């Protein structure tokens, strides 16, 4: 079992190591038969540290609308979820290739308890989440005044 870091910006992986093999097999059969893979691809993301207390998470979500996405923070865990329904297919349509993913995804990040989400923006297929790490008052450095007892 992996150790949980109190402030980890790496996503929590819920699938087993074998799931990657099943995805590869699924893609192989999809190429042979022309049908779509069962498993949806993992959303790609970038994580940038702005300064000591500010971070920016950018998730690639092409084709998603605001209503398709949810960003939530509970107990120090950031959840980015998306769900997009596949458009209905006409009877006379024949797809030669279908590479646009539909379905749902979830990204989880264990951020710790002293984190605040400043905002989330969606623009041109990129969801950007501004994250602030707030240091508690008791952990902030304190400057202690020194008294000179020799002075009268």
Short mmCIF file of C-alpha atoms in Angstrom, two decimals, residues 87-93:
data_model
loop_
_atom_site.label_atom_id
_atom_site.label_comp_id
_atom_site.label_asym_id
_atom_site.label_seq_id
_atom_site.Cartn_x
_atom_site.Cartn_y
_atom_site.Cartn_z
CA UNK A 87 -24.70 11.67 -29.84
CA UNK A 88 -27.29 9.30 -31.28
CA UNK A 89 -26.29 7.58 -34.50
CA UNK A 90 -28.45 7.58 -37.61
CA UNK A 91 -29.25 4.19 -39.16
CA UNK A 92 -27.64 5.08 -42.50
CA UNK A 93 -24.36 6.35 -40.95
#
